[in-house]
Amino acid sequence: MLEENLTCNSSTTDNVEKTAPLQILFQDEHFIAINKPSGLLVHKSAVDKHETEYAMQRVRDQIGQWVYPVHRLDKPTSGALLFALSEQAARDIQVVWQENQVEKHYLAVVRGWMREAVHVDHALKEILDKFTDKKARRNKPPQDAITDFTPLSTLEIPVANDRFPTSRYGLVLCKPQTGRKHQIRRHLKHLSHPIIGDPKYGKSQHNRIFQTEFNAHRLLLHACKLSMPHPYQQERTIDITAPLDETLQTVVAQFANADEILDRLLLCA
């Protein structure tokens, strides 16, 4: 197992100052992983032209070396984000990714109580961006998309919504087997368990409840674990665990058996 230099009691905050160093979760001569804060783009995008801060740029300036993205996280999603330290390493780790040898675990807070584990095999239409996908084919058939969801805990708070006197929420472990855009968010909407804080696929009423009750003004989705074989040391595994930020710690602490769950996931409250 590769050493990861993890500190159990460290966490990122939601409003990380632009000059604050990003938390490094793993680093060797080929790769580096950071704990991306919610609200930070992975790289420059025509969709968010007003943004001037990107994870690629921040990591490059922090370690004094150019980095190459291995995968993506949505801007509002926090958690483990892996970069390669050379073009060759980026190409070689992509082989591991393309052969589905990567295990990805996300933690989500959703509307309602998920009663049992769910395997979702629900194809998704590709989301095209009007700026960057102008020449893309518009009539592509839906792409295969598979996600496994496991309910971890439940929460009921005495705040009315719609016709119900209380509001119910679930803490869910998400394991995507494919990598479609917004896959976890769209599959949870498909299950009628949208993620709290999701302005696109969620419910504004429940988003407001979490803003008021827990000062949570972000998408409550966190890439908590990444695991994959090392492309250059096949007998070893890259295991990366990303601690929760302050907002997620506050929210997750409200759920039953939160400490036990976080301990089991190797996440520290």
PDB file of C-alpha atoms in Angstrom:
ATOM      1  CA  MET A   1       0.000   0.000   0.000  1.00  0.00           C
ATOM      2  CA  LEU A   2       1.411   3.396  -0.881  1.00  0.00           C
ATOM      3  CA  GLU A   3       1.866   5.906   1.891  1.00  0.00           C
ATOM      4  CA  GLU A   4      -0.717   8.680   1.677  1.00  0.00           C
ATOM      5  CA  ASN A   5       0.303  11.216   4.315  1.00  0.00           C
ATOM      6  CA  LEU A   6      -3.249  11.476   5.683  1.00  0.00           C
ATOM      7  CA  THR A   7      -4.098  13.287   8.876  1.00  0.00           C
ATOM      8  CA  CYS A   8      -7.349  12.128  10.404  1.00  0.00           C
ATOM      9  CA  ASN A   9      -8.254  15.397  12.071  1.00  0.00           C
ATOM     10  CA  SER A  10      -7.566  17.664   9.100  1.00  0.00           C
ATOM     11  CA  SER A  11     -10.314  18.964   6.818  1.00  0.00           C
ATOM     12  CA  THR A  12     -10.895  21.540   4.155  1.00  0.00           C
ATOM     13  CA  THR A  13     -13.301  24.429   4.602  1.00  0.00           C
ATOM     14  CA  ASP A  14     -15.947  25.481   2.106  1.00  0.00           C
ATOM     15  CA  ASN A  15     -14.658  28.987   1.608  1.00  0.00           C
ATOM     16  CA  VAL A  16     -10.981  28.277   1.204  1.00  0.00           C
ATOM     17  CA  GLU A  17      -9.018  31.466   0.749  1.00  0.00           C
ATOM     18  CA  LYS A  18      -7.409  31.723  -2.633  1.00  0.00           C
ATOM     19  CA  THR A  19      -3.930  31.828  -1.108  1.00  0.00           C
ATOM     20  CA  ALA A  20      -4.506  28.839   1.189  1.00  0.00           C
ATOM     21  CA  PRO A  21      -2.668  25.667   0.113  1.00  0.00           C
ATOM     22  CA  LEU A  22      -4.805  22.777  -1.040  1.00  0.00           C
ATOM     23  CA  GLN A  23      -4.724  19.641   1.091  1.00  0.00           C
ATOM     24  CA  ILE A  24      -2.485  17.004  -0.485  1.00  0.00           C
ATOM     25  CA  LEU A  25      -3.817  13.493   0.075  1.00  0.00           C
ATOM     26  CA  PHE A  26      -1.239  11.486  -1.885  1.00  0.00           C
ATOM     27  CA  GLN A  27       1.953  12.177  -3.787  1.00  0.00           C
ATOM     28  CA  ASP A  28       4.701  10.141  -5.413  1.00  0.00           C
ATOM     29  CA  GLU A  29       6.989  10.795  -8.379  1.00  0.00           C
ATOM     30  CA  HIS A  30       4.170  10.177 -10.869  1.00  0.00           C
ATOM     31  CA  PHE A  31       0.900  11.393  -9.299  1.00  0.00           C
ATOM     32  CA  ILE A  32      -0.574  13.815  -6.810  1.00  0.00           C
ATOM     33  CA  ALA A  33      -4.075  13.877  -5.294  1.00  0.00           C
ATOM     34  CA  ILE A  34      -5.700  16.796  -3.528  1.00  0.00           C
ATOM     35  CA  ASN A  35      -8.890  17.385  -1.577  1.00  0.00           C
ATOM     36  CA  LYS A  36     -10.755  19.730  -3.928  1.00  0.00           C
ATOM     37  CA  PRO A  37     -12.996  22.248  -2.181  1.00  0.00           C
ATOM     38  CA  SER A  38     -16.568  22.700  -3.317  1.00  0.00           C
ATOM     39  CA  GLY A  39     -16.810  25.628  -5.737  1.00  0.00           C
ATOM     40  CA  LEU A  40     -13.368  25.195  -7.303  1.00  0.00           C
ATOM     41  CA  LEU A  41     -13.144  24.340 -11.007  1.00  0.00           C
ATOM     42  CA  VAL A  42     -10.733  21.579 -12.036  1.00  0.00           C
ATOM     43  CA  HIS A  43      -9.478  23.631 -14.995  1.00  0.00           C
ATOM     44  CA  LYS A  44     -10.346  26.712 -17.005  1.00  0.00           C
ATOM     45  CA  SER A  45     -13.760  26.476 -18.646  1.00  0.00           C
ATOM     46  CA  ALA A  46     -15.682  28.571 -21.143  1.00  0.00           C
ATOM     47  CA  VAL A  47     -18.789  27.854 -19.067  1.00  0.00           C
ATOM     48  CA  ASP A  48     -17.378  29.790 -16.080  1.00  0.00           C
ATOM     49  CA  LYS A  49     -15.449  32.570 -17.795  1.00  0.00           C
ATOM     50  CA  HIS A  50     -15.605  34.755 -14.706  1.00  0.00           C
ATOM     51  CA  GLU A  51     -13.629  32.263 -12.614  1.00  0.00           C
ATOM     52  CA  THR A  52      -9.920  32.974 -12.178  1.00  0.00           C
ATOM     53  CA  GLU A  53      -8.976  30.109  -9.832  1.00  0.00           C
ATOM     54  CA  TYR A  54      -8.625  26.472 -10.922  1.00  0.00           C
ATOM     55  CA  ALA A  55      -7.408  23.348  -9.177  1.00  0.00           C
ATOM     56  CA  MET A  56      -4.788  22.687 -11.893  1.00  0.00           C
ATOM     57  CA  GLN A  57      -3.328  26.138 -11.478  1.00  0.00           C
ATOM     58  CA  ARG A  58      -3.418  26.002  -7.687  1.00  0.00           C
ATOM     59  CA  VAL A  59      -1.678  22.624  -7.523  1.00  0.00           C
ATOM     60  CA  ARG A  60       0.911  23.681 -10.115  1.00  0.00           C
ATOM     61  CA  ASP A  61       1.767  26.826  -8.162  1.00  0.00           C
ATOM     62  CA  GLN A  62       1.784  24.951  -4.867  1.00  0.00           C
ATOM     63  CA  ILE A  63       4.276  22.250  -5.904  1.00  0.00           C
ATOM     64  CA  GLY A  64       6.119  24.207  -8.604  1.00  0.00           C
ATOM     65  CA  GLN A  65       5.407  21.636 -11.297  1.00  0.00           C
ATOM     66  CA  TRP A  66       2.949  21.275 -14.167  1.00  0.00           C
ATOM     67  CA  VAL A  67       0.105  18.789 -13.544  1.00  0.00           C
ATOM     68  CA  TYR A  68      -2.252  16.880 -15.857  1.00  0.00           C
ATOM     69  CA  PRO A  69      -5.859  16.029 -14.898  1.00  0.00           C
ATOM     70  CA  VAL A  70      -6.659  12.328 -14.700  1.00  0.00           C
ATOM     71  CA  HIS A  71     -10.408  12.753 -14.164  1.00  0.00           C
ATOM     72  CA  ARG A  72     -12.940  15.462 -13.342  1.00  0.00           C
ATOM     73  CA  LEU A  73     -15.140  16.530 -10.454  1.00  0.00           C
ATOM     74  CA  ASP A  74     -18.057  18.904 -10.920  1.00  0.00           C
ATOM     75  CA  LYS A  75     -17.354  22.411  -9.669  1.00  0.00           C
ATOM     76  CA  PRO A  76     -19.734  22.074  -6.664  1.00  0.00           C
ATOM     77  CA  THR A  77     -18.480  18.572  -5.741  1.00  0.00           C
ATOM     78  CA  SER A  78     -15.658  18.297  -3.222  1.00  0.00           C
ATOM     79  CA  GLY A  79     -13.167  15.527  -2.577  1.00  0.00           C
ATOM     80  CA  ALA A  80     -10.380  13.381  -3.972  1.00  0.00           C
ATOM     81  CA  LEU A  81      -8.990  14.675  -7.268  1.00  0.00           C
ATOM     82  CA  LEU A  82      -6.034  12.985  -8.970  1.00  0.00           C
ATOM     83  CA  PHE A  83      -3.443  14.597 -11.248  1.00  0.00           C
ATOM     84  CA  ALA A  84      -0.506  13.118 -13.128  1.00  0.00           C
ATOM     85  CA  LEU A  85       2.885  14.795 -12.977  1.00  0.00           C
ATOM     86  CA  SER A  86       3.797  14.050 -16.609  1.00  0.00           C
ATOM     87  CA  GLU A  87       2.023  13.512 -19.920  1.00  0.00           C
ATOM     88  CA  GLN A  88       3.220   9.911 -19.989  1.00  0.00           C
ATOM     89  CA  ALA A  89       1.874   9.191 -16.503  1.00  0.00           C
ATOM     90  CA  ALA A  90      -1.449  10.749 -17.530  1.00  0.00           C
ATOM     91  CA  ARG A  91      -1.662   8.420 -20.543  1.00  0.00           C
ATOM     92  CA  ASP A  92      -0.711   5.338 -18.522  1.00  0.00           C
ATOM     93  CA  ILE A  93      -3.173   5.960 -15.681  1.00  0.00           C
ATOM     94  CA  GLN A  94      -5.930   6.453 -18.268  1.00  0.00           C
ATOM     95  CA  VAL A  95      -5.487   2.800 -19.245  1.00  0.00           C
ATOM     96  CA  VAL A  96      -6.322   1.839 -15.657  1.00  0.00           C
ATOM     97  CA  TRP A  97      -9.369   4.126 -15.815  1.00  0.00           C
ATOM     98  CA  GLN A  98     -10.567   2.818 -19.178  1.00  0.00           C
ATOM     99  CA  GLU A  99     -10.303  -0.793 -17.999  1.00  0.00           C
ATOM    100  CA  ASN A 100     -12.651  -0.002 -15.085  1.00  0.00           C
ATOM    101  CA  GLN A 101     -10.027  -0.820 -12.469  1.00  0.00           C
ATOM    102  CA  VAL A 102     -10.841   2.285 -10.433  1.00  0.00           C
ATOM    103  CA  GLU A 103     -13.140   2.176  -7.408  1.00  0.00           C
ATOM    104  CA  LYS A 104     -14.841   5.491  -6.683  1.00  0.00           C
ATOM    105  CA  HIS A 105     -16.827   6.201  -3.524  1.00  0.00           C
ATOM    106  CA  TYR A 106     -18.925   9.309  -2.977  1.00  0.00           C
ATOM    107  CA  LEU A 107     -20.878  10.426   0.070  1.00  0.00           C
ATOM    108  CA  ALA A 108     -24.185  12.214  -0.562  1.00  0.00           C
ATOM    109  CA  VAL A 109     -26.942  13.720   1.552  1.00  0.00           C
ATOM    110  CA  VAL A 110     -30.267  13.176  -0.190  1.00  0.00           C
ATOM    111  CA  ARG A 111     -33.942  13.944   0.207  1.00  0.00           C
ATOM    112  CA  GLY A 112     -35.957  11.133   1.784  1.00  0.00           C
ATOM    113  CA  TRP A 113     -35.010   7.775   3.258  1.00  0.00           C
ATOM    114  CA  MET A 114     -33.477   5.212   0.929  1.00  0.00           C
ATOM    115  CA  ARG A 115     -34.739   1.942   2.403  1.00  0.00           C
ATOM    116  CA  GLU A 116     -32.320  -0.509   0.769  1.00  0.00           C
ATOM    117  CA  ALA A 117     -29.312  -0.749  -1.509  1.00  0.00           C
ATOM    118  CA  VAL A 118     -30.111   0.062  -5.133  1.00  0.00           C
ATOM    119  CA  HIS A 119     -28.309  -0.893  -8.344  1.00  0.00           C
ATOM    120  CA  VAL A 120     -29.179   1.684 -10.995  1.00  0.00           C
ATOM    121  CA  ASP A 121     -28.616   0.774 -14.626  1.00  0.00           C
ATOM    122  CA  HIS A 122     -30.192   3.782 -16.314  1.00  0.00           C
ATOM    123  CA  ALA A 123     -28.780   5.182 -19.559  1.00  0.00           C
ATOM    124  CA  LEU A 124     -28.238   8.924 -19.686  1.00  0.00           C
ATOM    125  CA  LYS A 125     -28.424  11.313 -22.579  1.00  0.00           C
ATOM    126  CA  GLU A 126     -25.142  13.152 -23.024  1.00  0.00           C
ATOM    127  CA  ILE A 127     -25.205  16.704 -21.682  1.00  0.00           C
ATOM    128  CA  LEU A 128     -23.716  19.058 -24.251  1.00  0.00           C
ATOM    129  CA  ASP A 129     -22.365  22.475 -23.407  1.00  0.00           C
ATOM    130  CA  LYS A 130     -23.386  25.300 -25.729  1.00  0.00           C
ATOM    131  CA  PHE A 131     -19.882  26.800 -25.586  1.00  0.00           C
ATOM    132  CA  THR A 132     -17.529  23.810 -25.756  1.00  0.00           C
ATOM    133  CA  ASP A 133     -19.679  21.265 -27.611  1.00  0.00           C
ATOM    134  CA  LYS A 134     -20.846  23.379 -30.545  1.00  0.00           C
ATOM    135  CA  LYS A 135     -19.666  20.799 -33.093  1.00  0.00           C
ATOM    136  CA  ALA A 136     -20.768  17.726 -31.137  1.00  0.00           C
ATOM    137  CA  ARG A 137     -23.380  15.382 -32.541  1.00  0.00           C
ATOM    138  CA  ARG A 138     -26.788  16.330 -31.137  1.00  0.00           C
ATOM    139  CA  ASN A 139     -28.733  13.112 -31.678  1.00  0.00           C
ATOM    140  CA  LYS A 140     -26.533  10.578 -29.885  1.00  0.00           C
ATOM    141  CA  PRO A 141     -28.409   7.727 -28.185  1.00  0.00           C
ATOM    142  CA  PRO A 142     -28.307   7.639 -24.369  1.00  0.00           C
ATOM    143  CA  GLN A 143     -25.065   6.263 -22.906  1.00  0.00           C
ATOM    144  CA  ASP A 144     -24.889   3.339 -20.492  1.00  0.00           C
ATOM    145  CA  ALA A 145     -24.700   4.581 -16.907  1.00  0.00           C
ATOM    146  CA  ILE A 146     -24.475   2.408 -13.790  1.00  0.00           C
ATOM    147  CA  THR A 147     -24.323   3.420 -10.126  1.00  0.00           C
ATOM    148  CA  ASP A 148     -24.669   1.451  -6.898  1.00  0.00           C
ATOM    149  CA  PHE A 149     -26.216   3.213  -3.903  1.00  0.00           C
ATOM    150  CA  THR A 150     -26.042   2.041  -0.283  1.00  0.00           C
ATOM    151  CA  PRO A 151     -28.046   3.800   2.466  1.00  0.00           C
ATOM    152  CA  LEU A 152     -25.890   4.529   5.518  1.00  0.00           C
ATOM    153  CA  SER A 153     -28.100   6.487   7.905  1.00  0.00           C
ATOM    154  CA  THR A 154     -31.237   8.605   8.213  1.00  0.00           C
ATOM    155  CA  LEU A 155     -32.190  11.956   9.663  1.00  0.00           C
ATOM    156  CA  GLU A 156     -35.577  13.471  10.517  1.00  0.00           C
ATOM    157  CA  ILE A 157     -35.794  17.115  11.501  1.00  0.00           C
ATOM    158  CA  PRO A 158     -38.842  18.979  12.871  1.00  0.00           C
ATOM    159  CA  VAL A 159     -39.210  21.303   9.897  1.00  0.00           C
ATOM    160  CA  ALA A 160     -42.332  21.096   7.761  1.00  0.00           C
ATOM    161  CA  ASN A 161     -42.178  20.759   3.972  1.00  0.00           C
ATOM    162  CA  ASP A 162     -45.062  20.559   1.538  1.00  0.00           C
ATOM    163  CA  ARG A 163     -47.768  18.529   3.316  1.00  0.00           C
ATOM    164  CA  PHE A 164     -45.418  16.807   5.784  1.00  0.00           C
ATOM    165  CA  PRO A 165     -44.847  18.052   9.353  1.00  0.00           C
ATOM    166  CA  THR A 166     -41.201  16.899   9.374  1.00  0.00           C
ATOM    167  CA  SER A 167     -38.417  16.511   6.799  1.00  0.00           C
ATOM    168  CA  ARG A 168     -36.523  13.286   6.165  1.00  0.00           C
ATOM    169  CA  TYR A 169     -33.058  12.892   4.693  1.00  0.00           C
ATOM    170  CA  GLY A 170     -30.618  10.099   3.970  1.00  0.00           C
ATOM    171  CA  LEU A 171     -26.854   9.662   4.043  1.00  0.00           C
ATOM    172  CA  VAL A 172     -25.905   7.526   1.043  1.00  0.00           C
ATOM    173  CA  LEU A 173     -22.729   5.899  -0.267  1.00  0.00           C
ATOM    174  CA  CYS A 174     -22.520   6.127  -4.066  1.00  0.00           C
ATOM    175  CA  LYS A 175     -20.329   3.915  -6.239  1.00  0.00           C
ATOM    176  CA  PRO A 176     -20.432   4.892  -9.928  1.00  0.00           C
ATOM    177  CA  GLN A 177     -19.352   2.136 -12.322  1.00  0.00           C
ATOM    178  CA  THR A 178     -19.359   4.468 -15.343  1.00  0.00           C
ATOM    179  CA  GLY A 179     -18.432   8.128 -15.657  1.00  0.00           C
ATOM    180  CA  ARG A 180     -21.179  10.133 -17.307  1.00  0.00           C
ATOM    181  CA  LYS A 181     -21.609  13.840 -16.715  1.00  0.00           C
ATOM    182  CA  HIS A 182     -23.585  14.502 -13.515  1.00  0.00           C
ATOM    183  CA  GLN A 183     -24.189  10.748 -13.296  1.00  0.00           C
ATOM    184  CA  ILE A 184     -24.668  10.464  -9.523  1.00  0.00           C
ATOM    185  CA  ARG A 185     -26.797  13.597  -9.390  1.00  0.00           C
ATOM    186  CA  ARG A 186     -29.011  12.464 -12.266  1.00  0.00           C
ATOM    187  CA  HIS A 187     -29.393   8.899 -11.008  1.00  0.00           C
ATOM    188  CA  LEU A 188     -30.415  10.114  -7.553  1.00  0.00           C
ATOM    189  CA  LYS A 189     -32.961  12.420  -9.137  1.00  0.00           C
ATOM    190  CA  HIS A 190     -34.197   9.393 -11.121  1.00  0.00           C
ATOM    191  CA  LEU A 191     -34.702   7.594  -7.790  1.00  0.00           C
ATOM    192  CA  SER A 192     -36.568  10.618  -6.352  1.00  0.00           C
ATOM    193  CA  HIS A 193     -33.722  11.115  -3.862  1.00  0.00           C
ATOM    194  CA  PRO A 194     -32.081  14.295  -5.211  1.00  0.00           C
ATOM    195  CA  ILE A 195     -28.938  15.554  -3.505  1.00  0.00           C
ATOM    196  CA  ILE A 196     -29.338  18.422  -1.077  1.00  0.00           C
ATOM    197  CA  GLY A 197     -27.836  21.655  -2.360  1.00  0.00           C
ATOM    198  CA  ASP A 198     -28.224  20.683  -6.022  1.00  0.00           C
ATOM    199  CA  PRO A 199     -29.669  23.704  -7.866  1.00  0.00           C
ATOM    200  CA  LYS A 200     -30.069  21.792 -11.141  1.00  0.00           C
ATOM    201  CA  TYR A 201     -31.547  18.418 -10.123  1.00  0.00           C
ATOM    202  CA  GLY A 202     -32.600  19.047  -6.527  1.00  0.00           C
ATOM    203  CA  LYS A 203     -35.510  20.671  -4.714  1.00  0.00           C
ATOM    204  CA  SER A 204     -35.150  24.317  -3.708  1.00  0.00           C
ATOM    205  CA  GLN A 205     -37.333  23.885  -0.629  1.00  0.00           C
ATOM    206  CA  HIS A 206     -35.033  21.230   0.845  1.00  0.00           C
ATOM    207  CA  ASN A 207     -31.944  23.174  -0.192  1.00  0.00           C
ATOM    208  CA  ARG A 208     -33.258  26.157   1.765  1.00  0.00           C
ATOM    209  CA  ILE A 209     -33.902  23.998   4.834  1.00  0.00           C
ATOM    210  CA  PHE A 210     -30.240  22.996   4.955  1.00  0.00           C
ATOM    211  CA  GLN A 211     -29.124  26.566   4.361  1.00  0.00           C
ATOM    212  CA  THR A 212     -31.232  27.748   7.288  1.00  0.00           C
ATOM    213  CA  GLU A 213     -30.737  24.854   9.703  1.00  0.00           C
ATOM    214  CA  PHE A 214     -27.086  23.958   9.056  1.00  0.00           C
ATOM    215  CA  ASN A 215     -25.638  26.925   7.119  1.00  0.00           C
ATOM    216  CA  ALA A 216     -25.013  24.499   4.243  1.00  0.00           C
ATOM    217  CA  HIS A 217     -24.815  26.472   1.005  1.00  0.00           C
ATOM    218  CA  ARG A 218     -23.170  23.842  -1.198  1.00  0.00           C
ATOM    219  CA  LEU A 219     -23.912  20.619  -3.053  1.00  0.00           C
ATOM    220  CA  LEU A 220     -23.702  17.885  -0.412  1.00  0.00           C
ATOM    221  CA  LEU A 221     -21.733  15.461  -2.586  1.00  0.00           C
ATOM    222  CA  HIS A 222     -18.168  14.463  -1.698  1.00  0.00           C
ATOM    223  CA  ALA A 223     -15.706  12.171  -3.494  1.00  0.00           C
ATOM    224  CA  CYS A 224     -14.469  10.446  -0.367  1.00  0.00           C
ATOM    225  CA  LYS A 225     -12.357   7.574  -1.734  1.00  0.00           C
ATOM    226  CA  LEU A 226     -10.383   6.558  -4.814  1.00  0.00           C
ATOM    227  CA  SER A 227      -8.656   3.202  -5.198  1.00  0.00           C
ATOM    228  CA  MET A 228      -6.767   1.804  -8.209  1.00  0.00           C
ATOM    229  CA  PRO A 229      -3.726  -0.274  -9.124  1.00  0.00           C
ATOM    230  CA  HIS A 230      -0.564   1.759  -9.631  1.00  0.00           C
ATOM    231  CA  PRO A 231       0.308   1.652 -13.353  1.00  0.00           C
ATOM    232  CA  TYR A 232       4.029   1.316 -12.626  1.00  0.00           C
ATOM    233  CA  GLN A 233       3.911  -0.891  -9.526  1.00  0.00           C
ATOM    234  CA  GLN A 234       1.223  -3.487 -10.150  1.00  0.00           C
ATOM    235  CA  GLU A 235       1.666  -5.098  -6.731  1.00  0.00           C
ATOM    236  CA  ARG A 236       0.687  -1.821  -5.095  1.00  0.00           C
ATOM    237  CA  THR A 237      -2.582   0.082  -4.855  1.00  0.00           C
ATOM    238  CA  ILE A 238      -3.165   3.808  -4.784  1.00  0.00           C
ATOM    239  CA  ASP A 239      -5.705   4.340  -1.987  1.00  0.00           C
ATOM    240  CA  ILE A 240      -6.827   7.916  -1.422  1.00  0.00           C
ATOM    241  CA  THR A 241      -9.239   9.077   1.280  1.00  0.00           C
ATOM    242  CA  ALA A 242     -10.513  12.665   1.423  1.00  0.00           C
ATOM    243  CA  PRO A 243     -11.679  14.106   4.778  1.00  0.00           C
ATOM    244  CA  LEU A 244     -14.915  16.078   4.910  1.00  0.00           C
ATOM    245  CA  ASP A 245     -14.992  19.866   4.955  1.00  0.00           C
ATOM    246  CA  GLU A 246     -16.543  21.769   7.860  1.00  0.00           C
ATOM    247  CA  THR A 247     -20.009  22.021   6.317  1.00  0.00           C
ATOM    248  CA  LEU A 248     -20.180  18.292   5.570  1.00  0.00           C
ATOM    249  CA  GLN A 249     -18.845  17.440   9.015  1.00  0.00           C
ATOM    250  CA  THR A 250     -21.612  19.546  10.570  1.00  0.00           C
ATOM    251  CA  VAL A 251     -24.327  17.979   8.420  1.00  0.00           C
ATOM    252  CA  VAL A 252     -23.145  14.372   8.698  1.00  0.00           C
ATOM    253  CA  ALA A 253     -22.871  14.721  12.479  1.00  0.00           C
ATOM    254  CA  GLN A 254     -26.669  15.091  12.587  1.00  0.00           C
ATOM    255  CA  PHE A 255     -27.200  11.538  11.298  1.00  0.00           C
ATOM    256  CA  ALA A 256     -27.533   8.481  13.516  1.00  0.00           C
ATOM    257  CA  ASN A 257     -24.272   6.591  14.123  1.00  0.00           C
ATOM    258  CA  ALA A 258     -22.291   9.236  12.226  1.00  0.00           C
ATOM    259  CA  ASP A 259     -19.013   8.551  14.049  1.00  0.00           C
ATOM    260  CA  GLU A 260     -19.242   4.827  13.398  1.00  0.00           C
ATOM    261  CA  ILE A 261     -20.027   5.380   9.711  1.00  0.00           C
ATOM    262  CA  LEU A 262     -17.159   7.817   9.167  1.00  0.00           C
ATOM    263  CA  ASP A 263     -14.787   5.504  11.007  1.00  0.00           C
ATOM    264  CA  ARG A 264     -15.844   2.617   8.765  1.00  0.00           C
ATOM    265  CA  LEU A 265     -15.255   4.749   5.673  1.00  0.00           C
ATOM    266  CA  LEU A 266     -11.896   5.910   7.074  1.00  0.00           C
ATOM    267  CA  LEU A 267     -13.241   9.461   7.208  1.00  0.00           C
ATOM    268  CA  CYS A 268     -12.674  11.381  10.393  1.00  0.00           C
ATOM    269  CA  ALA A 269     -15.326  13.586  11.928  1.00  0.00           C
TER     270      ALA A 269
END
